[in-house]
Each structure stands twice: as structure tokens, then as C-alpha cells.
Short mmCIF file of C-alpha atoms (C1' of nucleotides) in Angstrom, two decimals:
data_model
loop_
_atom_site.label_atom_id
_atom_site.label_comp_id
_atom_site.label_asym_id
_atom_site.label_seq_id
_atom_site.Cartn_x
_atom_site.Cartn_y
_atom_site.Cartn_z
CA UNK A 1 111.79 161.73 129.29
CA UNK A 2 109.10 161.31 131.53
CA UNK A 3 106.40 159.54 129.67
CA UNK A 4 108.02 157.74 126.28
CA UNK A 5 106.14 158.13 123.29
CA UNK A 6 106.50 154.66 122.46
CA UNK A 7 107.22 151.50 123.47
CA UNK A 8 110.91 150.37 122.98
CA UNK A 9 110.58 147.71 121.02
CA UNK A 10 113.97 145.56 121.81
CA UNK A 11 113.35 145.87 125.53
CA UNK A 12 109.93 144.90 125.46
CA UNK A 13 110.26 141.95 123.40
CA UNK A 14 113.23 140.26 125.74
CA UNK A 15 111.03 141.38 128.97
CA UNK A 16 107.70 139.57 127.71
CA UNK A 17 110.74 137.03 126.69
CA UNK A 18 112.26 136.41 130.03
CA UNK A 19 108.55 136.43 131.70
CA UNK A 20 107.72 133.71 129.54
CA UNK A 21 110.76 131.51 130.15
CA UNK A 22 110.76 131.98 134.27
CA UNK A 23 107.12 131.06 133.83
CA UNK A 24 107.90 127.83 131.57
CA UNK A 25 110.86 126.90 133.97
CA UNK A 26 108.18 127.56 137.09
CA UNK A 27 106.02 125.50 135.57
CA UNK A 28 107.48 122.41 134.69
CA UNK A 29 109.93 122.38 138.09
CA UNK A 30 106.72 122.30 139.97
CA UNK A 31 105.29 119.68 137.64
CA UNK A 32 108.00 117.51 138.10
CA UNK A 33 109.02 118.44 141.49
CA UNK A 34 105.90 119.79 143.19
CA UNK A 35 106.20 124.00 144.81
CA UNK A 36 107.29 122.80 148.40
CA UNK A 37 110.38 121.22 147.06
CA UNK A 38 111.26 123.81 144.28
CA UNK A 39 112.88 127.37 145.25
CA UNK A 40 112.86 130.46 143.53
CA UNK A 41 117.03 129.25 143.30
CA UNK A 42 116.31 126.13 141.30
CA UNK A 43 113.75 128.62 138.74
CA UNK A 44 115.82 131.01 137.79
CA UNK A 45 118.69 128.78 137.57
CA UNK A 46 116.49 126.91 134.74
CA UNK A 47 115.75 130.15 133.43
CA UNK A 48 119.12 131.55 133.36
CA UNK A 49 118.41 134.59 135.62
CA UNK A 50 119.51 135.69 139.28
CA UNK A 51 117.55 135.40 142.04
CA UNK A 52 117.24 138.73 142.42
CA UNK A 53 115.36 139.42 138.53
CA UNK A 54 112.87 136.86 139.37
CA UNK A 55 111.65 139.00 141.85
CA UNK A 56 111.43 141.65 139.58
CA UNK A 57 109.07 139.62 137.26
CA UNK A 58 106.96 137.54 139.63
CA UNK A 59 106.28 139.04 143.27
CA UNK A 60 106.06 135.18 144.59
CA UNK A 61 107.16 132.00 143.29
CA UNK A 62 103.60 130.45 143.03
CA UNK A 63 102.60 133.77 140.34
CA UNK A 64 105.36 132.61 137.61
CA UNK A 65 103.25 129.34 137.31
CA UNK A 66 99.60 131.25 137.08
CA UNK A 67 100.60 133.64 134.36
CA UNK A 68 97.84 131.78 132.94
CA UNK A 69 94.84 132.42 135.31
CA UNK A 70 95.92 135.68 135.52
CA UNK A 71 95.33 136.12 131.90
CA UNK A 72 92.28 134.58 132.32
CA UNK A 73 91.23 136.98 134.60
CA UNK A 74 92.06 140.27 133.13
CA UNK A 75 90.10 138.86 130.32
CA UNK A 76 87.20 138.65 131.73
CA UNK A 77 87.75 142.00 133.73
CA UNK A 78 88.41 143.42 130.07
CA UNK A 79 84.50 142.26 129.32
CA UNK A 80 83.09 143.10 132.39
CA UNK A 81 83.01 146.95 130.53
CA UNK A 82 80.38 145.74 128.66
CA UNK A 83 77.86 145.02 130.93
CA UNK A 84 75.14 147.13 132.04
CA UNK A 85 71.65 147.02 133.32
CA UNK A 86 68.82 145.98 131.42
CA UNK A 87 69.29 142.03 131.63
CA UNK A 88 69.73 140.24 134.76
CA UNK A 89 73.31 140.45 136.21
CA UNK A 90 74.20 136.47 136.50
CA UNK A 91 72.98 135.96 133.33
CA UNK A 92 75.36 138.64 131.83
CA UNK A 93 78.21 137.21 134.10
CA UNK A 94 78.24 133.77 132.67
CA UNK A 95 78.22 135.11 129.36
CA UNK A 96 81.47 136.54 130.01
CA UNK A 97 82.49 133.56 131.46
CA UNK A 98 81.18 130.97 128.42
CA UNK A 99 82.78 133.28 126.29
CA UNK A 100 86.50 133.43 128.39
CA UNK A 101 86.37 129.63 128.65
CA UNK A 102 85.34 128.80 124.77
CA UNK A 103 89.07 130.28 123.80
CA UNK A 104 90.12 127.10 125.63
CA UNK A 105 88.78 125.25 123.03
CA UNK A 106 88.54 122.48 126.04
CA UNK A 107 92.43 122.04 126.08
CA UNK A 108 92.77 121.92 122.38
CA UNK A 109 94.43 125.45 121.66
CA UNK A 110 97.35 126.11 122.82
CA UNK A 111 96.02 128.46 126.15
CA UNK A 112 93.62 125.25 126.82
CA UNK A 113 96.49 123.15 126.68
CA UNK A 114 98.37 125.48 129.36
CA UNK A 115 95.03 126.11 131.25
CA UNK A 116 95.11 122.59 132.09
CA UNK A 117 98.70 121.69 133.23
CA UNK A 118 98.12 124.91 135.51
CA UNK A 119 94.73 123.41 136.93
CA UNK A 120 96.10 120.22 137.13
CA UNK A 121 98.95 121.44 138.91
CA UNK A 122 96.85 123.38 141.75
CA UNK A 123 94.45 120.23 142.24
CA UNK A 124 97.79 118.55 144.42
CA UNK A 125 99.28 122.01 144.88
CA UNK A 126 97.31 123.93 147.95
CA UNK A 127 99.74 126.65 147.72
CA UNK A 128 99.03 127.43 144.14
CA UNK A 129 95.18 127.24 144.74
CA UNK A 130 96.17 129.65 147.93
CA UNK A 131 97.73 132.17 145.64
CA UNK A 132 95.57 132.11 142.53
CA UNK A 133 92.66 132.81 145.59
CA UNK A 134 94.94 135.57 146.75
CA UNK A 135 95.34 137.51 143.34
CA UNK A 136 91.93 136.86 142.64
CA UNK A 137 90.65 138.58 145.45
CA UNK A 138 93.09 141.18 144.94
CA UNK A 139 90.77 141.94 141.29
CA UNK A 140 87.31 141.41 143.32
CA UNK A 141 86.93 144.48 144.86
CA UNK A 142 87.87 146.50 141.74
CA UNK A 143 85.60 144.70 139.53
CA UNK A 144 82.56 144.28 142.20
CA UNK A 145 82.32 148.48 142.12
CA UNK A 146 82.87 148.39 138.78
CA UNK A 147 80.03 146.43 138.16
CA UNK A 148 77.98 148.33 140.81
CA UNK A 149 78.33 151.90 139.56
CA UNK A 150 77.56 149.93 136.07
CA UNK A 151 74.37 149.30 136.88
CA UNK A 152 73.85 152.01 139.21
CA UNK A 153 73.29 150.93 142.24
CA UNK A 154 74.73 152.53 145.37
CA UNK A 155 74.93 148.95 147.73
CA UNK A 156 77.37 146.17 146.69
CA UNK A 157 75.50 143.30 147.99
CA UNK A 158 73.82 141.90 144.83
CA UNK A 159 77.25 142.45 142.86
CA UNK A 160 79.53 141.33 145.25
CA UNK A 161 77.44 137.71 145.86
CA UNK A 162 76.55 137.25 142.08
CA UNK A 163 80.50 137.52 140.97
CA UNK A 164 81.46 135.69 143.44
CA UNK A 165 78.81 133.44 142.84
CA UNK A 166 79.84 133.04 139.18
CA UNK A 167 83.40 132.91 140.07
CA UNK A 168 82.60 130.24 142.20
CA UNK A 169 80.69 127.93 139.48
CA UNK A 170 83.88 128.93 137.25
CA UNK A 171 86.54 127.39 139.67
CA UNK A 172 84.40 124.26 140.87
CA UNK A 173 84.22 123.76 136.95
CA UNK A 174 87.76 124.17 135.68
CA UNK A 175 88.15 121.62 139.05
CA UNK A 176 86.29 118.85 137.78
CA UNK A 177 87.74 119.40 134.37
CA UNK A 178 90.93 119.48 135.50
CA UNK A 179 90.34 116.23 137.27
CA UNK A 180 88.24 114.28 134.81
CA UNK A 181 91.02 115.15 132.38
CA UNK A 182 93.80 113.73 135.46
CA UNK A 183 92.07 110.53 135.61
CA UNK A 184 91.81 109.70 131.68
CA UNK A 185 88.06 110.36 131.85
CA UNK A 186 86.17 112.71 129.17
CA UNK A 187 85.21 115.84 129.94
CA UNK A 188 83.95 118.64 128.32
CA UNK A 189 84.60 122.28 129.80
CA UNK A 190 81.86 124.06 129.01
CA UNK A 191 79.34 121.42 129.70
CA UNK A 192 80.50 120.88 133.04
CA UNK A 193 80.36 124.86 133.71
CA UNK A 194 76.96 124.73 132.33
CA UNK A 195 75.97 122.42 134.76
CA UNK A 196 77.53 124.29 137.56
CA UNK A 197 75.98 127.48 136.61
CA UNK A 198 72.31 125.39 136.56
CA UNK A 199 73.39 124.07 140.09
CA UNK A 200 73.70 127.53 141.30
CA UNK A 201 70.62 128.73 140.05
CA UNK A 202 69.06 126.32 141.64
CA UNK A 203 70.50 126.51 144.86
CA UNK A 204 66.70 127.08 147.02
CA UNK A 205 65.75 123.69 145.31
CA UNK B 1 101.04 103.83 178.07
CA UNK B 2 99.75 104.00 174.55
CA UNK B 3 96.67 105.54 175.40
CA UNK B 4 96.36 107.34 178.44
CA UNK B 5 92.61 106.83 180.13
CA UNK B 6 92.22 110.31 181.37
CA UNK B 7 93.65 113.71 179.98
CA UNK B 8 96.04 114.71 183.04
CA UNK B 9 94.46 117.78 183.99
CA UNK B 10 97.22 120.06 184.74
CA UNK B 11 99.07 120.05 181.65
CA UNK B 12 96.30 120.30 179.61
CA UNK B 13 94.93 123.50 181.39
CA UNK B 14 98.15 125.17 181.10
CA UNK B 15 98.25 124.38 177.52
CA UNK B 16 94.93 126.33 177.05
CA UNK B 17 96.50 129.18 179.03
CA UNK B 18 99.78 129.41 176.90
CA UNK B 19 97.60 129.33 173.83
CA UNK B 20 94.90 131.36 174.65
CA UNK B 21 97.76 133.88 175.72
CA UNK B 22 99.81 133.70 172.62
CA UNK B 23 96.33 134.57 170.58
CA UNK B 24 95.86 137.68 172.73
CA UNK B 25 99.25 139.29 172.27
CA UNK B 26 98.44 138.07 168.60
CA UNK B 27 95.15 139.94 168.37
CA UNK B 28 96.61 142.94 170.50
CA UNK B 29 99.52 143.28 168.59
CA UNK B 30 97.96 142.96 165.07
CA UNK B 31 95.43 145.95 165.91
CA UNK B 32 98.20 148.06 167.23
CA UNK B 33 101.05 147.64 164.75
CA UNK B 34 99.25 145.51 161.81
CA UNK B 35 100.28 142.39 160.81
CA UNK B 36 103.22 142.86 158.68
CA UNK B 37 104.80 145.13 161.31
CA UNK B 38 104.72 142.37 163.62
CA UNK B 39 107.45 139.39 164.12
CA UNK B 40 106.91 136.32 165.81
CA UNK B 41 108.87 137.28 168.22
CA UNK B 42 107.45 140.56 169.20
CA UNK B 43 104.24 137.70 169.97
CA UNK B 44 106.55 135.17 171.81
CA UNK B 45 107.87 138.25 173.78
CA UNK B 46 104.41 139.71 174.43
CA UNK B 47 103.35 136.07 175.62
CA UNK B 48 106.05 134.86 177.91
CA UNK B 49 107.41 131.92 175.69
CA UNK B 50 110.41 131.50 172.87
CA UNK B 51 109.98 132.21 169.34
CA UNK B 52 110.11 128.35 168.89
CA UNK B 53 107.09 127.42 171.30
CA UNK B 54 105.06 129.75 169.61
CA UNK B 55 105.14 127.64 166.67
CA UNK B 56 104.56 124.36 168.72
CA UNK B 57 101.44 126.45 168.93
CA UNK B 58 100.39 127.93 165.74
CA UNK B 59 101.19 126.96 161.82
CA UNK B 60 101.87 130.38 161.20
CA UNK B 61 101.60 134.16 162.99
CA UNK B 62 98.01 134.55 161.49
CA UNK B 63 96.88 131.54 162.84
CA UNK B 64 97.34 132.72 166.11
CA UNK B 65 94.49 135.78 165.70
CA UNK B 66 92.50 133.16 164.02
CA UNK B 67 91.09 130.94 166.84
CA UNK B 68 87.96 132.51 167.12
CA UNK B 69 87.28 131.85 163.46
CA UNK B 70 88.22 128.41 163.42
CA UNK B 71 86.32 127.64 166.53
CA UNK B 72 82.96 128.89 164.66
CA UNK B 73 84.24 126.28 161.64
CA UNK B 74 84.39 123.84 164.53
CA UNK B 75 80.95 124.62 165.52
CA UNK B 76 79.67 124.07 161.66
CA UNK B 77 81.52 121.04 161.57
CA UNK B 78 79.88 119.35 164.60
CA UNK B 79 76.48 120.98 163.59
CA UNK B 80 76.99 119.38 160.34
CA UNK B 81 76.80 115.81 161.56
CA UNK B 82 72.64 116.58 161.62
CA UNK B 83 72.27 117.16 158.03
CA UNK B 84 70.10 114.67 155.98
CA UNK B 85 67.78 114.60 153.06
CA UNK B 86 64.20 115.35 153.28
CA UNK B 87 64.85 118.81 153.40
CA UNK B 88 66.85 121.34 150.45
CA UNK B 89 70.63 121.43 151.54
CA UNK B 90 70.74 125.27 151.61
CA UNK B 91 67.92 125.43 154.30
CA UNK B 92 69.52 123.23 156.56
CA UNK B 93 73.00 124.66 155.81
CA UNK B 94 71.75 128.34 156.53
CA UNK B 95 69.69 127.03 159.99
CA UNK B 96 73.10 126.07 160.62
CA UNK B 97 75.21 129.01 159.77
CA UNK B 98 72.04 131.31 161.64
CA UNK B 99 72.46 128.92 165.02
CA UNK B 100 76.58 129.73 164.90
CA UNK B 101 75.46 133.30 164.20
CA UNK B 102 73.23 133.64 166.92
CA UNK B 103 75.75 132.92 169.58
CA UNK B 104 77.52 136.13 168.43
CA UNK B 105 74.40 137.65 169.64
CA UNK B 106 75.62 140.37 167.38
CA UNK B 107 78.50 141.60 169.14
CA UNK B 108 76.91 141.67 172.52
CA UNK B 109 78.74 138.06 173.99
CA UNK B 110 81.73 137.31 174.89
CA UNK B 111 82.53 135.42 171.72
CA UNK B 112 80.57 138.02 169.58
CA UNK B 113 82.74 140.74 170.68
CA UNK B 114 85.92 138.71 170.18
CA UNK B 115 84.68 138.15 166.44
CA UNK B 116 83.85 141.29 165.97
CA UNK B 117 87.82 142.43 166.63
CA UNK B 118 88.50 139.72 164.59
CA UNK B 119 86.87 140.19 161.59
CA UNK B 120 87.48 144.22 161.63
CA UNK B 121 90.93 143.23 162.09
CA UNK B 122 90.37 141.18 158.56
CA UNK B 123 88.92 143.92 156.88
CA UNK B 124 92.03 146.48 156.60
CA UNK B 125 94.21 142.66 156.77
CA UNK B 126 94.72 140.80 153.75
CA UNK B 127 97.05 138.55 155.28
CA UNK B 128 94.49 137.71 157.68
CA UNK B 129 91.84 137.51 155.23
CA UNK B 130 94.32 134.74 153.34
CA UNK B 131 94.99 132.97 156.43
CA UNK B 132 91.12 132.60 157.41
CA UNK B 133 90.65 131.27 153.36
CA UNK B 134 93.50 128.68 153.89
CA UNK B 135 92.47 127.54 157.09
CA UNK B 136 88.44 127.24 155.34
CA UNK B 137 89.75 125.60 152.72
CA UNK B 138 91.16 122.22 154.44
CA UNK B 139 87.95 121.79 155.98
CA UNK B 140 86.07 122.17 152.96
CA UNK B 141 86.56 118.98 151.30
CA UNK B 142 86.49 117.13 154.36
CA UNK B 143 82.49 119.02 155.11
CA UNK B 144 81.38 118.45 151.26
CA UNK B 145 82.38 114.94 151.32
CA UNK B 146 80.65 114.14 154.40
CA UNK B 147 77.24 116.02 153.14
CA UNK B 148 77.45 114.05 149.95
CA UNK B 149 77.23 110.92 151.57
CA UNK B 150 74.80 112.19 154.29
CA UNK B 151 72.28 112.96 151.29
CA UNK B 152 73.56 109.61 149.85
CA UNK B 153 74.98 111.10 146.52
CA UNK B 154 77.94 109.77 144.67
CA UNK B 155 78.16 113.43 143.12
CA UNK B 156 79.45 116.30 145.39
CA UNK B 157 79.04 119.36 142.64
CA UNK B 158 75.56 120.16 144.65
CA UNK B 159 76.81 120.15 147.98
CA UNK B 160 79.86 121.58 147.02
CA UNK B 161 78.12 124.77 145.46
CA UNK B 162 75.49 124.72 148.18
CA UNK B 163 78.13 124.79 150.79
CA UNK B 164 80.98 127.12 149.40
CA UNK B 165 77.75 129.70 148.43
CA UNK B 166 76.24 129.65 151.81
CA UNK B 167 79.80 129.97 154.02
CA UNK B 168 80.06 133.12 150.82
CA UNK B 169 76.92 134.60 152.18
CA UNK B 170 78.30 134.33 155.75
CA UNK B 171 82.10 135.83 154.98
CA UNK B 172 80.06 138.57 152.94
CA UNK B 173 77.83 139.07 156.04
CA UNK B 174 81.01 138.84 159.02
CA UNK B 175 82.57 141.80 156.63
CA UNK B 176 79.68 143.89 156.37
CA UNK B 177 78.67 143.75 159.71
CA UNK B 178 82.12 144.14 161.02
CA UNK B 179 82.27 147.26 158.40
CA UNK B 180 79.04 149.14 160.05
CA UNK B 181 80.32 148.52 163.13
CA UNK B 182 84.12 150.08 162.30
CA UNK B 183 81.80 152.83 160.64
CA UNK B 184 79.98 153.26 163.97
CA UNK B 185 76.88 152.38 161.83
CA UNK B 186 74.05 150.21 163.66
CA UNK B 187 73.76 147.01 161.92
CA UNK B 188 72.56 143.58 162.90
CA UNK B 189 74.47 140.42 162.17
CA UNK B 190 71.64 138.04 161.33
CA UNK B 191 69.62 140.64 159.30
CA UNK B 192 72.82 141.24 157.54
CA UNK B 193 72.78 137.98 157.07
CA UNK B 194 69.30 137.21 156.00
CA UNK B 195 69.65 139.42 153.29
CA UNK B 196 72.75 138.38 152.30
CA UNK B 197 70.85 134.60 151.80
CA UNK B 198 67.86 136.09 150.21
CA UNK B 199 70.22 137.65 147.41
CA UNK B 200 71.83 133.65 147.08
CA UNK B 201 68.80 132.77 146.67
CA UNK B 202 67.28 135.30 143.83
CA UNK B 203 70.82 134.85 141.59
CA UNK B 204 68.81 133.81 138.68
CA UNK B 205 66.19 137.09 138.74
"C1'" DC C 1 109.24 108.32 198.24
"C1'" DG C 2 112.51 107.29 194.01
"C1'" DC C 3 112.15 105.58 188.99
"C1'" DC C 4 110.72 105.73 184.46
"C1'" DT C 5 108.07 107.35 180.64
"C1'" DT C 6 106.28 111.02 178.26
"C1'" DG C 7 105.22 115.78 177.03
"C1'" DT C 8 106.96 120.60 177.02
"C1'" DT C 9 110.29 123.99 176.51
"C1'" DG C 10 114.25 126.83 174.92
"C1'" DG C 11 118.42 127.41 172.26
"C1'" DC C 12 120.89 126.78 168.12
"C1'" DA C 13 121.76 126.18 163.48
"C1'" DG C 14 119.93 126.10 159.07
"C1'" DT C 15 116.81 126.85 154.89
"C1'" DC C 16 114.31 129.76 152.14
"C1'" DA C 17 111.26 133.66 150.61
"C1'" DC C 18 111.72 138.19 149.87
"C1'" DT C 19 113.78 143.30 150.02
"C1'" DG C 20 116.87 147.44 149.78
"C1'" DA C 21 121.12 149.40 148.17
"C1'" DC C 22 124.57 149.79 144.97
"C1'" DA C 23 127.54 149.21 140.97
"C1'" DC C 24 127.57 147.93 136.24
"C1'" DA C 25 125.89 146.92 131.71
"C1'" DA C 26 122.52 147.33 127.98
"C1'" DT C 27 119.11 150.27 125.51
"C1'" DT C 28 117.15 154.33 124.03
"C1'" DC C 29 117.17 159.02 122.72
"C1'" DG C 30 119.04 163.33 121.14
"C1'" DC D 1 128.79 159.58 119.70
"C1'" DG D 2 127.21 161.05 124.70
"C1'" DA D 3 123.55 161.34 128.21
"C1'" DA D 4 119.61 159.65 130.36
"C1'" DT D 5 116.95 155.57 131.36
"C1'" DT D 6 116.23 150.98 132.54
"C1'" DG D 7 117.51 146.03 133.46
"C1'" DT D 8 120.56 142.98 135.88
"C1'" DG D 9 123.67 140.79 139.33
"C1'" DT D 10 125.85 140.87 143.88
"C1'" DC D 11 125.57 141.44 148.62
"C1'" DA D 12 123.81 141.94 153.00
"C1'" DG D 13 119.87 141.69 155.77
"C1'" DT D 14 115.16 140.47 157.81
"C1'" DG D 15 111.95 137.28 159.17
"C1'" DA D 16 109.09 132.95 158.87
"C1'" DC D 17 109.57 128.42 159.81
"C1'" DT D 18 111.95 123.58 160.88
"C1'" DG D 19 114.94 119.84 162.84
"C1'" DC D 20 117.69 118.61 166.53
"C1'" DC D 21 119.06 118.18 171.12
"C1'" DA D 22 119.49 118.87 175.96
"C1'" DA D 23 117.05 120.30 180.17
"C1'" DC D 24 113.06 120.00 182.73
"C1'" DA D 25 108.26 119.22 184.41
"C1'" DA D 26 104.43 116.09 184.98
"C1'" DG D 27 102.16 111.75 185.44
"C1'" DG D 28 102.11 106.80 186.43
"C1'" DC D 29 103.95 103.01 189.26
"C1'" DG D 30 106.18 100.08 192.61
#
DNA sequence: CGCCTTGTTGGCAGTCACTGACACAATTCG
DNA sequence: CGAATTGTGTCAGTGACTGCCAACAAGGCG
């Protein structure tokens, strides 16, 4: 049949199954041995797969450790449907944001708790930061006209710099969380995002 | 002798050569054939040297179309050594980024022109576009640091924002203008560019 | 000019990320 | 059950990149 009329149950359960566990074995290798010295071998060897299915799961060995900032980000692309015109755009934007970050419950629940080892993980970990950046960008486009035709405009310009923008204040923020939280200091999330967000506001002095 | 007094003159001028030959079969080659469709050694061929002088060379294949943009990074960098307080960061930051800009003299020199492949080359080129971000991204730290103490802060989150926003405005700018241009529309770099900034500036409304 | 130090190069072998092709096994559907 | 679909492992291959070593070119020095 071309088009199932629903989902097999069995066969989705052991996929999302198997995803998780590569991801958990990604994870904590590069935790405890950092990506350079970690190979897509050693993973699937913890997660009791072949080489080969790993690459059916995760295109690259850095995207079975950022299941989670994926999921952060189709999120947020999920509430980007709801904005419109009316109120100004950045404003809108860091709702969304506030909103996305607040299920972290500042590493308290159990996606906060994974947010962090993952942000923690790409403050030493260039290559991770490299390729979170790349499948970020990949979204950016899609979600920049998306926006656009939202508020119907026909240039990209204000859009483009004002998610960016935004996505900017969100990265710099989970950073200094991240790293507060590293170095045994307190920290809280959406405070420090807040004062980001003022920062960029701010930006012509 | 541990440190030689003078730069012997011929080795270092061939050195140029080889290099500045290696990044024209680069650039050539990536319009022609793309990126992905090119191997290291089609370059090394195209060049005159072995696959493994090539990477004596350059980190990676990318790297080698890259010069021009990290010679404008270069440029910021030195430039940056002026900034001080007195005067909001993003005003001095964008006389900066303008000065670089001018020297394009929007398409028109030598180095313009060469940009101009670049950058369309970046636009159809994600791995380029990657590349460009990693190679931004280990100067980064290094420029915010050294602004932070030039404005005699102990806290980098402004100059941090100030700085990844503004080099935003410029990539945002580079692609535009490289996108009229591929378009065979007229457009002018710094305008492009000045409105770009005005739209940083205006985030909040 | 020979002598020595140092930088540059190419070849070779090796690791590792990633891909296509194929055979086989598990799951689903009728 | 049997047939179609889908997931998995094996294998062979490409291509980026690295370490090692031997040959060679260049510069400094007596």
C-alpha cells in the first residue's frame, strides 16, 4: 500500500526505541570521551547496532547527541504558526522563546536536565556547536518566509535579522547557563535570556 | 637559529604563490563542478602540488575558497585594536565593518570582485557557508574578549551581542548583495548594508 | 665553495565518516 | 498462512584528513 492508514504500532515504538538509545550511547561516549575521540564504531557498538543503522537514524555522528536542540527547535517552529502582524515581531519572537525555554524548568524536568548535559557538552565541543549551527540554519530559511508571508510583507530583511536576532540572544543565553551551571555557580535560565533579550534591544545605546 | 632576523625572501614568496594558486583552482573548480563534486585532488591536480601539500596549506577543501573571507576577518581584527569607550560599541563596530566594506568598492576592486565570486559561490554552497561560520567562530571569542577589556568590562554579554549582531547585519548584507548581483539586479553593498544596520537597530519597534 | 640546519615536498599507509548495493530477517496486511 | 513492505547487517568503495619518512631545496656560516 502506498500510503498506510496507520501507523504500525510495533515498528514505531522499537524505531523511536533505537533513536533514543544511539542518542543516550552518543551522548554519554562524548561526555566521557569527548566527539574527536569517539567514532560512529564505538556508538553503535554501545547501542547494539551496526554501523551501517546508525546512519540510517542520525545523518552525522554529532546529530545523535542534539536530538535535544533539535526538539527544541521544531518547537518553536511549531509556534511560530501563531504569529501574525499586529504586535511588533521581536516582541512576539521572544514570547515563543520564554515560552520554549520555561518547559526546561531551568534543568529541573527531565528535558532541562538533558538540555544541559547537551549545552554543556558543546561549550568544549566546537564540532557539536558546528553542527547544531548547521541544522539550525538548515530551519532558518523555512521559518524566515514563513514568518514573512505571515505578516505580509514581500522583503525578508526585517524577518530574517529579528530571528536571527532572537536566535542569537537564545544561544548566548543557554551559553552562559550552561556555563554558570559548569562552574557550580547559580543561574537562572530565563533571567539570563531576559537580560540578553534587554541587551539586544538596546543595542544603539 | 631560533629566530631568524629576516623572513628569507624567496621561500616566503613562493609560499604565497603555491597558496594563492591552490585557492584559485579552489574557487575555479567549486563554481564549475560545486563543492561536493570536487576532491582534493582534482585541486592538488589543478594546482601543480600532491594531495598532501595541499593540506600543509589548508585545514580543509573549503578553506581553500575561503581566503578572501578570512582576510576581511583579518582586517576587522586589526581595525579592532581602535575600539574604546566614549562612544556606543555598535557605532564604532559598524564604522568598522563600513571601512572593510568600502574597500569592496562594491564589486568594482580587485578584492570586491573576488568577494563577490565568493560569496555567490556561498549562496547555492552550504558547505561553504559552514566553513565561513567555523572559521568566524574561532575568532569570535578571541574579538569579544579583547572588546570587553578595551571598554574595561568584566562582563562580555554586551560586546558579545553587539558584535555577533553587527558581523549578522554584514553576512545578511554580503548575501543580499551577492544575490542582486547573481540576479543581475543593481544593488549597492553599503546601502545594503546601511539598511541592514538600521533594521538592528529598530528590533524593539 | 662545501657544510649544516631548517623548511618544503611527495609518497605511503592508515583511520574514519559516510554511501550504495544486496541478501536476509522481521513486521504488517490481506 | 502468504505476499508486500520495511528494517538490518555485511561488504566494498570513496574521499577527507593525518603521521611518518625519505628526498630535496634554501639559507646561514666558515
Amino acid at each position: 500500500m502506498l500510503s498506510p492508514v496507520s501507523e504500525p504500532a510495533l515498528r514505531e515504538r522499537r524505531r523511536r526505541q533505537t533513536e533514543r538509545e544511539i542518542a543516550d550511547a552518543a551522548l554519554d561516549l562524548f561526555e566521557r570521551q569527548g566527539v574527536d575521540r569517539t567514532t560512529v564504531d564505538d556508538i553503535a557498538r554501545a547501542a547494539g547496532i551496526s554501523p551501517r543503522t546508525f546512519f540510517r537514524y542520525f545523518a552525522t555522528k554529532e546529530a545523535a547527541a542534539l536530538v535535544p536542540h533539535v526538539a527544541l527547535d521544531e518547537r518553536v517552529e511549531r509556534m511560530l504558526a501563531e504569529i501574525g502582524p499586529g504586535r511588533p515581531l521581536l516582541d512576539q519572537l521572544e514570547e515563543v522563546w520564554r515560552e520554549v525555554l520555561t518547559a526546561f524548568d531551568d534543568g529541573r524536568s527531565e528535558a532541562g536536565r538533558l538540555m544541559l548535559r547537551v549545552r554543556r557538552l558543546m561549550l568544549a565541543e566546537p564540532a557539536l556547536r558546528q553542527a547544531a549551527a548547521t541544522l539550525d540554519a538548515r530551519r532558518l530559511d523555512d521559518l524566515v518566509a514563513r514568518v514573512t508571508s505571515a505578516l505580509g510583507l514581500d522583503d525578508d530583511l526585517g524577518p530574517r535579522l529579528a530571528i536571527e536576532a532572537s536566535g542569537l540572544a537564545v544561544r548566548v543565553a543557554l551559553d552562559r547557563w550552561a556555563d554558570a551551571r559548569e562552574a557550580g555557580r547559580a543561574s537562572d535560565l530565563l533571567e539570563t535570556y531576559a537580560g540578553a533579550s534587554r541587551h539586544l534591544r538596546t543595542l544603539g545605546g
